[in-house]
Coordinates of C-alpha atoms in Angstrom, one line a residue:
X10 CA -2.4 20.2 21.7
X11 CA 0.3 18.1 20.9
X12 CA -1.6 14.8 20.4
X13 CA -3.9 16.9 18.5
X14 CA -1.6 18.2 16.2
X15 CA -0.3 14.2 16.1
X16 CA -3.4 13.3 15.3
X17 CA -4.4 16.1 12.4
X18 CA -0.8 14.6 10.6
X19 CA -1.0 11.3 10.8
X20 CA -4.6 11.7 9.5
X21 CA -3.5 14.4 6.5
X22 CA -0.5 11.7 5.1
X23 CA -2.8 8.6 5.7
X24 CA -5.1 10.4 3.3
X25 CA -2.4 11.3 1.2
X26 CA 0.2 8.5 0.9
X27 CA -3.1 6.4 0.0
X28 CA -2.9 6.4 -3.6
X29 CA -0.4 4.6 -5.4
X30 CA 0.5 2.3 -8.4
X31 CA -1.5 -0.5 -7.2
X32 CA -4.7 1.7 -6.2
X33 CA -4.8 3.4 -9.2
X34 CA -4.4 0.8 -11.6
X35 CA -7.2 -1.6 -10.3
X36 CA -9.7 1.5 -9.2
X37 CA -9.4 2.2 -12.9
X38 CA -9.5 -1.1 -14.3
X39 CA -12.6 -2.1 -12.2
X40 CA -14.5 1.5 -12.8
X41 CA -14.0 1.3 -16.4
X42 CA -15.1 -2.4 -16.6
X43 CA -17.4 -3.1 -13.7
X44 CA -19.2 0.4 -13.5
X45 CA -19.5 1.0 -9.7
X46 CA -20.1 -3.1 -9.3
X47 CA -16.6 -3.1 -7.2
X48 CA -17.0 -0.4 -4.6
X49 CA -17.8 -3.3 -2.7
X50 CA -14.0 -4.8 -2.5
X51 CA -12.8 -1.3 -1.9
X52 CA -15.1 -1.3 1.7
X53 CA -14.0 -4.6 2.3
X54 CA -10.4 -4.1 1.8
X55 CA -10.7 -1.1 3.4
X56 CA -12.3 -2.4 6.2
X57 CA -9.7 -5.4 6.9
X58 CA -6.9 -2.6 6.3
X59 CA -8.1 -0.7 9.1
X60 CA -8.4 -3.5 11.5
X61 CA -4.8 -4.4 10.7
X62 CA -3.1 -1.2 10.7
X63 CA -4.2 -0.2 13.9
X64 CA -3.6 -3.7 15.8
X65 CA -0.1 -3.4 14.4
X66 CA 0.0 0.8 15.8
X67 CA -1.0 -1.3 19.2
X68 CA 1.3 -3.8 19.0
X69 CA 4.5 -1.2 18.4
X70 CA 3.0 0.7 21.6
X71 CA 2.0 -1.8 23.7
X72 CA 5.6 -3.9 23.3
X73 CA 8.3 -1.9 21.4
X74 CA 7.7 -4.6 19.1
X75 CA 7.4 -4.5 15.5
X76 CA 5.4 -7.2 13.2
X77 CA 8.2 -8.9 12.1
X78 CA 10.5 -8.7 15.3
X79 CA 7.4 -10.0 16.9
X80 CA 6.9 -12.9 14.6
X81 CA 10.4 -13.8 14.9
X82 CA 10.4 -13.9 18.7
X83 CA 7.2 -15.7 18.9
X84 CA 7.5 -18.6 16.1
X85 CA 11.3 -18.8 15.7
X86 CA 13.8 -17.6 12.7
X87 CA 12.8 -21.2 10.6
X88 CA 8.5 -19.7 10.8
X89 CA 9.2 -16.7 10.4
X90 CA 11.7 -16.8 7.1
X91 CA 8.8 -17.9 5.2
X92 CA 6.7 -14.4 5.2
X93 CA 9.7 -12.7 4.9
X94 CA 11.0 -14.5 2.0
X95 CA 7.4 -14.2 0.7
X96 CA 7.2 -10.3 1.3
X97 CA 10.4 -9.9 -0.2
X98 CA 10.1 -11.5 -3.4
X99 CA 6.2 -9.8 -3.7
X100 CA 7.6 -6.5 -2.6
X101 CA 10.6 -6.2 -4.5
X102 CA 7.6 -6.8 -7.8
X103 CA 5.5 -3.9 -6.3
X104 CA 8.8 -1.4 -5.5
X105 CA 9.3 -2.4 -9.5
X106 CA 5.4 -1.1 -10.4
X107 CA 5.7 1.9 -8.3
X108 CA 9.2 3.1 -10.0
X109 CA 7.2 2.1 -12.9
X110 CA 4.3 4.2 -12.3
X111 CA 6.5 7.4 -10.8
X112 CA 8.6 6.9 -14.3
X113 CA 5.4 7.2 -16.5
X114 CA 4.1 10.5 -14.6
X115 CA 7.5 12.0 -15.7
X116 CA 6.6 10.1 -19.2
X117 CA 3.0 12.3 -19.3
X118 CA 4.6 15.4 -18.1
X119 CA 7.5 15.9 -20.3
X120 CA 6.7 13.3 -23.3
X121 CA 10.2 11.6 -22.7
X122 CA 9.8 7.7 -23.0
X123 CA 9.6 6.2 -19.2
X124 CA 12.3 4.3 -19.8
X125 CA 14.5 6.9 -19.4
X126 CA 13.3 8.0 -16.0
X127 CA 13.2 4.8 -14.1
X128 CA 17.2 4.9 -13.1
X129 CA 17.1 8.6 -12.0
X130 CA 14.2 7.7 -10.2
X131 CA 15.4 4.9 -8.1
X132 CA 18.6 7.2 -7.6
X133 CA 16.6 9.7 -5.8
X134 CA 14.7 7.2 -4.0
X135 CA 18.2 6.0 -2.9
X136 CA 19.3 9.4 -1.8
X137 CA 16.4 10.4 -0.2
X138 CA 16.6 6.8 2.3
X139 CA 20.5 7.3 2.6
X140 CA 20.4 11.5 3.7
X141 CA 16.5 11.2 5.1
X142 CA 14.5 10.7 8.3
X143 CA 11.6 8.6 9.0
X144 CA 10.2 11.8 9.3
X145 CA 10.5 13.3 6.0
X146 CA 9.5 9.7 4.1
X147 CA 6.2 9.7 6.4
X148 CA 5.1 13.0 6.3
X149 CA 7.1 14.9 3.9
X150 CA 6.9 13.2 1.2
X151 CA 3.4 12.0 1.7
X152 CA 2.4 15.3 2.6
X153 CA 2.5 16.4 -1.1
X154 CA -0.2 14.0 -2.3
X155 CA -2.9 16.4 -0.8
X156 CA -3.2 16.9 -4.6
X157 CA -4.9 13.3 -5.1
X158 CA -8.2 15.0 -3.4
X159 CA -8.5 16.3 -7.1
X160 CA -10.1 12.8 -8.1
X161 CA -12.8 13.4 -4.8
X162 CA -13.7 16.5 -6.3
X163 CA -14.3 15.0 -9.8
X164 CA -16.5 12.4 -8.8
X165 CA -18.4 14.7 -7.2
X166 CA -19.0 17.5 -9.6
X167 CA -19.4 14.4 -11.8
X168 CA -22.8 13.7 -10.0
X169 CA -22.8 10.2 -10.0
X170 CA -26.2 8.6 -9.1
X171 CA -26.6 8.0 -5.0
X172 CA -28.7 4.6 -6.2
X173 CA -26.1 3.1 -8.8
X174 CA -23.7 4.4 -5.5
X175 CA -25.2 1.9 -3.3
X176 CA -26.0 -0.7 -5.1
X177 CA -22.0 -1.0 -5.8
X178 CA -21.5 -1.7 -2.2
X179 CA -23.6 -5.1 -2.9
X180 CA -21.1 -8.0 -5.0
X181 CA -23.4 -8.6 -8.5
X182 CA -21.0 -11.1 -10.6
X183 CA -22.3 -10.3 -14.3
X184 CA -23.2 -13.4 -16.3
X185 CA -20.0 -15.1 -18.3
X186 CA -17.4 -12.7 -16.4
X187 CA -16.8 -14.3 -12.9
X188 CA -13.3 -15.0 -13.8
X189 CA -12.3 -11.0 -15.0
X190 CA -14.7 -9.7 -11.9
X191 CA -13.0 -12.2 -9.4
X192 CA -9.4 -11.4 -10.4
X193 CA -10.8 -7.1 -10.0
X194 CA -12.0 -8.0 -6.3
X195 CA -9.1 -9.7 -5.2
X196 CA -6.5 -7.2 -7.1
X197 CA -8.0 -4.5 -5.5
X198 CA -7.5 -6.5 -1.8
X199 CA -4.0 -6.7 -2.9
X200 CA -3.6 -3.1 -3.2
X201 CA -5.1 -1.8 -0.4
X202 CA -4.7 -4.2 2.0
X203 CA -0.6 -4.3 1.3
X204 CA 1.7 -6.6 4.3
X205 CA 4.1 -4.2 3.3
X206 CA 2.0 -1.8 5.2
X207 CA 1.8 -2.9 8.6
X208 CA 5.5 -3.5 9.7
X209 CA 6.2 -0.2 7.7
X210 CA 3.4 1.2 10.3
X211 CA 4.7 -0.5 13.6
X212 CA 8.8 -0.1 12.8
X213 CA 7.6 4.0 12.5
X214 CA 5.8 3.7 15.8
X215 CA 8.9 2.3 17.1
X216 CA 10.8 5.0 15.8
X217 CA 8.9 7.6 17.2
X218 CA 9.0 5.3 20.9
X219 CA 5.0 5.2 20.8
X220 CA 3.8 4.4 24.3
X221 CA 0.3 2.4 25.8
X222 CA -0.9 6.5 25.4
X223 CA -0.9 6.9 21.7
X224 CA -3.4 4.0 21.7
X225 CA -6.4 6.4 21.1
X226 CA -4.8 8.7 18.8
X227 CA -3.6 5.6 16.7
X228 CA -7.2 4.4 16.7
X229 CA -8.4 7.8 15.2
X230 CA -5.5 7.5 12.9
X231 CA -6.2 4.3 11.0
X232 CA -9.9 4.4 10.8
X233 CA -10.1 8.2 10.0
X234 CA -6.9 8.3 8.0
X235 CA -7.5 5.0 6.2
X236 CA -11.4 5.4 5.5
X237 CA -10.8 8.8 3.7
X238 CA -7.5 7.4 2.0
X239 CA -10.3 4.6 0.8
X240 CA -12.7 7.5 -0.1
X241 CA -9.9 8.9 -2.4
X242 CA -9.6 5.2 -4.1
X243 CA -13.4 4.8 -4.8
X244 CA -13.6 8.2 -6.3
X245 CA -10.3 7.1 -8.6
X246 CA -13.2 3.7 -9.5
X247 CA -15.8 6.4 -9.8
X248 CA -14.2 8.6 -12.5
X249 CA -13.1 5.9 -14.6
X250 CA -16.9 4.4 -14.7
X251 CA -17.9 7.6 -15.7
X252 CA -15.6 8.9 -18.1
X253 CA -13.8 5.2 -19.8
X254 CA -16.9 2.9 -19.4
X255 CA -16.0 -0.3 -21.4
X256 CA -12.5 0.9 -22.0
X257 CA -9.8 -1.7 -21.9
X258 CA -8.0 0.2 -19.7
X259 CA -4.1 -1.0 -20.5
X260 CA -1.8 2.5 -19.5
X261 CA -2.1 5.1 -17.6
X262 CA -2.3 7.9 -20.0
X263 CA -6.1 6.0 -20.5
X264 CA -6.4 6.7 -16.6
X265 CA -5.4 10.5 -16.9
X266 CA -8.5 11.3 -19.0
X267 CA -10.6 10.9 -16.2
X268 CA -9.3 14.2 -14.5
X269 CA -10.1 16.3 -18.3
X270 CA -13.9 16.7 -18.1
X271 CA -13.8 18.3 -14.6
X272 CA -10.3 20.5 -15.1
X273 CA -9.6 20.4 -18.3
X274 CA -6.3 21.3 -20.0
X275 CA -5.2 20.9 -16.4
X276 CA -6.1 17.1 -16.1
X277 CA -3.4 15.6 -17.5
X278 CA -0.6 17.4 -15.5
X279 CA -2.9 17.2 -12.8
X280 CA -3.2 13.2 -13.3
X281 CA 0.8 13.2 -13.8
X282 CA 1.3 14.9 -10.2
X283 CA -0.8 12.6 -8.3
X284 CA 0.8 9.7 -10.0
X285 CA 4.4 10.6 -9.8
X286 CA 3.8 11.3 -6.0
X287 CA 2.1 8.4 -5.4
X288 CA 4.3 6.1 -6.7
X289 CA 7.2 7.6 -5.7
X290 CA 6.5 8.1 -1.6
X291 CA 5.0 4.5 -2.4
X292 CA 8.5 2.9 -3.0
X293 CA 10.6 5.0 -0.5
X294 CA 7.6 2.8 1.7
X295 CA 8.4 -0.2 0.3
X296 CA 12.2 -0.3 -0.2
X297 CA 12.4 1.1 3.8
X298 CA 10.1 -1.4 4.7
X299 CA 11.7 -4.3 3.2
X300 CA 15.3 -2.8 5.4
X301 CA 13.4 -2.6 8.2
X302 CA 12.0 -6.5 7.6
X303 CA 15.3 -7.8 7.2
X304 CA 17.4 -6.3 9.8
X305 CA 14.8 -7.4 12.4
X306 CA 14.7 -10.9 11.1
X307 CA 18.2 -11.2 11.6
X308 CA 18.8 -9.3 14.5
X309 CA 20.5 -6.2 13.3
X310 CA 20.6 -2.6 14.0
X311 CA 18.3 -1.1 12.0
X312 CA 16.5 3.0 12.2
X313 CA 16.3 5.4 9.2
X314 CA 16.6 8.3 11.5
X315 CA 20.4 6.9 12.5
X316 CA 23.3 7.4 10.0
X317 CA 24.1 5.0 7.6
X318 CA 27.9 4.4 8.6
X319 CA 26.6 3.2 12.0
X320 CA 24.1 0.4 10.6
X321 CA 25.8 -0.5 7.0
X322 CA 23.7 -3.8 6.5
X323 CA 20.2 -2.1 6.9
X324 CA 21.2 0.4 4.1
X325 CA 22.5 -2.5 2.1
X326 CA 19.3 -3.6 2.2
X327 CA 17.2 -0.7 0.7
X328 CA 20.2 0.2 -1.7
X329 CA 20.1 -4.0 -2.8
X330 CA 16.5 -4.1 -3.2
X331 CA 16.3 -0.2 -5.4
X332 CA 18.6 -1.7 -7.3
X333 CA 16.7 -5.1 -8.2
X334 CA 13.2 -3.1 -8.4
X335 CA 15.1 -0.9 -11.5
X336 CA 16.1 -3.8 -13.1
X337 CA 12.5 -5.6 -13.1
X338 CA 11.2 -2.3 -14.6
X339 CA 13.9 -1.5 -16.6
X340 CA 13.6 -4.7 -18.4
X341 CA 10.1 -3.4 -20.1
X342 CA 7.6 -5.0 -18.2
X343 CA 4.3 -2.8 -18.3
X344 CA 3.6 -1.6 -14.9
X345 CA 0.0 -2.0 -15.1
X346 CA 0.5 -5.7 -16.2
X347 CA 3.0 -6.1 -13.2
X348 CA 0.9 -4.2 -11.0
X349 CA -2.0 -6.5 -11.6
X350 CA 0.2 -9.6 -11.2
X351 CA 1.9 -8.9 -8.0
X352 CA -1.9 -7.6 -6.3
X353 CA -3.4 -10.5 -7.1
X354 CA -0.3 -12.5 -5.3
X355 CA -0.1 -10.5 -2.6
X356 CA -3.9 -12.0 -1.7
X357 CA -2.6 -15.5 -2.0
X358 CA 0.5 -14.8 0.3
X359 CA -1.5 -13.3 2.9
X360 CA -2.4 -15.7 5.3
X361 CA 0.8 -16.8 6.0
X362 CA 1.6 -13.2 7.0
X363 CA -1.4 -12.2 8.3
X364 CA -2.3 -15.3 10.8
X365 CA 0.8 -15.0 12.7
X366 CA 0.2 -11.4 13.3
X367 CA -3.8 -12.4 14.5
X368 CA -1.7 -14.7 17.2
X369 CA 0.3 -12.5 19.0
X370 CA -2.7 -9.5 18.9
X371 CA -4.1 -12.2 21.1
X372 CA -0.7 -12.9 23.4
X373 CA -1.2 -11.0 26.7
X374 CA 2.6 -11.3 26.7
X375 CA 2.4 -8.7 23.9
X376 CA -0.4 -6.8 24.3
X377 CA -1.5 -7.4 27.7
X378 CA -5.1 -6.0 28.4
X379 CA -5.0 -4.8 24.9
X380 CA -5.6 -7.9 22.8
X381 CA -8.2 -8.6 20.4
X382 CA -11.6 -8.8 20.6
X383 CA -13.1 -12.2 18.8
X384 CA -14.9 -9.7 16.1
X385 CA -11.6 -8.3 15.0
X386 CA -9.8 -11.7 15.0
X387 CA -13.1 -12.9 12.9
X388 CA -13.6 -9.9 10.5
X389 CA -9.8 -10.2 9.9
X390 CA -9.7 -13.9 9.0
X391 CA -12.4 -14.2 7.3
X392 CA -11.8 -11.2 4.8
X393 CA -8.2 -12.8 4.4
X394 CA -9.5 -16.2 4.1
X395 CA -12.2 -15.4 1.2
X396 CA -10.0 -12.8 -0.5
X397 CA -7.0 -16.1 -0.6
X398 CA -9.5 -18.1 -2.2
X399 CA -10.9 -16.3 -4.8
X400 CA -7.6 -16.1 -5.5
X401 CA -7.3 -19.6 -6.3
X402 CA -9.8 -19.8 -8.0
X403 CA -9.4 -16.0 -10.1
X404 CA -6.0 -16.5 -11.1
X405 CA -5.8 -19.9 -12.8
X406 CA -9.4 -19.0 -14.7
X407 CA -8.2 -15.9 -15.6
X408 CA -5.0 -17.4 -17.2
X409 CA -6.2 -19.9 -18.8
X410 CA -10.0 -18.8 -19.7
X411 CA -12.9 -19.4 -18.1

C-alpha cells in the first residue's frame, strides 16, 4: 500500500508540476503558428525526457549518487565545472522567465503591472526554500497544478480532428518557414527536456534514501507521470491552434484566450491560476536545483529538509541565484522573449550535460546490473544530437533571416 500510495503521488505532481513558463510559451507559439504540425517535438521530447528522468531515479537508487556528484566523481572537478557553469548561467535565465511568468499571472489576475510582483515573488520563493522541506516543494506545491488539466479538458470539448491529430505527429516543414519551424522544434526540446530536471530528480531520490526497490515504482513514475504531464503540454499546442491560429502570439494574456471558448468568464482567472502555479513551483525547482548542483560540485553539505544554520553555503546558493533571477526580470526583459531564448540554448548545451550522464548509466560501478540497454543509450543520443543541431542551424537563421 505504501509503494502504491508512492506511486499514485509521484504520478499526480509529475502531471502537475509539468507545465511551466517554458511549456506554455512554446506550446502556444507553435499551436498558433504551426497548427498541430509540432505535436511531433512534444513526443519526441517527451520521449527523451522520459528515458532520462528515470535513468537518473536509477542512478540515485542504485548509488546514493546524484547527477552531478556522479559526474564529478567520474570525470574530475576540471570536466565537470563545464556543465555546471553551463547549467548555471542557462538556469539562472529560466529561474528569471518563470518569476516572469508567476509575476504576469498576478498581472492578469489583479491588473497591477508585473513589474510590481516580481520582488515579492522571489521573496516567497526565498522563504518557502529557507522554512520548507523537499517535501512540500515536490508535492505541495506541485500538487496545486491539478488545475492545469483545465487545458486537457478544453481540447477535448474542442473536438479537434483525430486526422489533423495524427498527421501532427509526422515533421511537415512548410515551404519558406524552416528557420521559424526549426527554432519551434528545438524550443520546445528545451522546455521539456530541462537538465535542470534530472539532478533536481536524483538529489530528491537521495533525499528520500531511495533503494535498488523503488526501481519499478520509479519506472511507472517517469513514463506515467511524464507522458500525461506531456499530454497536458500538447493540449496547451492544441488550444492555441484552435482558438489563435496565425496569431503572433507575443504575451501571455494572448495565451489566456484559449481557456474562454470552453469556460468562459472563468478562462482568464482560470489561465492566471495555472500560470502563476506553474511558474512559481517551477522556480522553487530551479533555484533548489541549482543549490543542490553546487554544493555537490564542491563537496558541501547540502539537503533542503536540514536547517539552514547547519549548511549556510547551500542556502547561499538559492538565496544568490533568487536574487540574480529578480534582477534579469526586473530589468524588463519580456519573459516570453527570454523564455524562447534560453529554450533554444538549453538544446545547444545539452550534450555536454547529457553524454556524461549516458556514461556512467553504463558504469557497472554505478549501476551495476542496472545499466543501460544500447536502445536507451541510442534513442537518448540521437534525440540530443539532432535536437543540438537544428539548433545550429535554427538559431543563427532565425536571427539573422533565412
Amino acid at each position: 500500500m505504501k509503494n502504491v500510495l508512492k506511486i499514485t503521488l509521484g504520478i499526480v505532481t509529475s502531471i502537475a508540476g509539468f507545465l511551466e513558463v517554458g511549456s506554455i510559451s512554446t506550446a502556444a507559439q507553435a499551436g498558433a503558428a504551426f497548427h498541430f504540425g509540432l505535436l511531433w517535438a512534444i513526443a519526441g521530447a517527451t520521449i527523451c525526457l522520459i528515458a532520462l528522468v528515470e535513468m537518473s531515479g536509477r542512478l540515485a537508487a542504485t548509488s546514493r549518487h546524484t547527477v552531478s556528484d556522479a559526474v564529478r566523481e567520474r570525470f574530475g572537478f576540471r570536466f565537470s565545472a563545464l556543465p555546471l557553469a553551463a547549467e548555471i548561467v542557462l538556469d539562472t535565465l529560466v529561474l528569471a522567465a518563470e518569476l516572469g511568468g508567476a509575476a504576469v499571472a498576478v498581472e492578469i489576475a489583479t491588473s497591477v503591472p508585473h513589474g510590481w510582483w516580481i520582488l515579492p515573488l522571489a521573496l516567497a520563493a526565498w522563504l518557502l526554500l529557507w522554512r520548507g522541506t523537499f517535501g512540500l516543494i515536490e508535492n505541495g506545491v506541485s500538487l496545486l497544478g491539478v488545475v492545469s488539466l483545465a487545458f486537457v479538458v478544453a481540447a477535448v470539448r474542442m473536438h479537434p480532428s483525430a486526422g489533423a491529430l495524427a498527421a501532427g505527429l509526422v515533421p511537415r516543414i512548410p515551404a519558406g518557414q524552416f528557420a521559424k519551424y526549426a527554432l519551434f522544434a528545438v524550443s520546445i526540446l528545451g522546455a521539456t527536456v530541462s537538465p535542470y530536471l534530472l539532478n533536481f530528480y536524483a538529489s530528491g531520490a537521495v533525499e528520500e534514501h531511495w533503494k535498488p526497490g523503488d526501481i519499478p515504482a520509479n519506472r511507472v513514475v517517469s513514463v506515467v507521470g511524464m507522458g500525461f504531464g506531456s499530454a497536458v503540454n500538447a493540449a496547451v499546442l492544441v488550444c492555441a491552434a484552435l482558438v489563435l491560429p496565425g496569431v503572433d502570439v507575443r504575451n501571455f494574456h494572448q495565451v489566456a484566450q484559449t481557456l474562454v471558448p470552453i469556460f468562459g468568464r472563468w478562462g482568464v482567472p482560470l489561465f492566471a491560476a495555472i500560470l502563476g502555479v506553474g511558474c512559481f513551483g517551477a522556480a522553487l525547482e530551479i533555484a533548489l536545483n541549482l543549490a543542490y548542483a553546487v554544493a555537490q560540485q564542491l563537496g558541501w553539505n547540502w539537503g533542503e529538509d536540514v536547517r539552514p544554520n547547519r549548511e549556510s553555503r547551500f542556502a547561499l546558493v538559492y538565496t544568490a541565484v533568487l536574487a540574480a533571477a529578480a534582477l534579469v526580470i526586473a530589468s524588463g526583459i519580456d519573459p516570453i522573449r527570454l523564455t524562447m531564448i534560453s529554450m533554444a540554448l538549453t538544446v545547444l548545451v545539452q550534450p555536454i550535460i547529457v553524454f556524461p550522464f549516458i556514461v556512467i548509466m553504463n558504469d557497472p560501478l554505478y549501476v551495476g546490473r542496472h545499466a543501460n540497454g544500447p536502445v536507451a543509450n541510442a534513442m537518448v543520443v540521437g534525440i540530443t544530437v539532432l535536437g543540438a543541431a537544428m539548433a545550429l542551424v535554427a538559431i543563427p537563421l532565425e536571427i539573422f533571416g533565412s
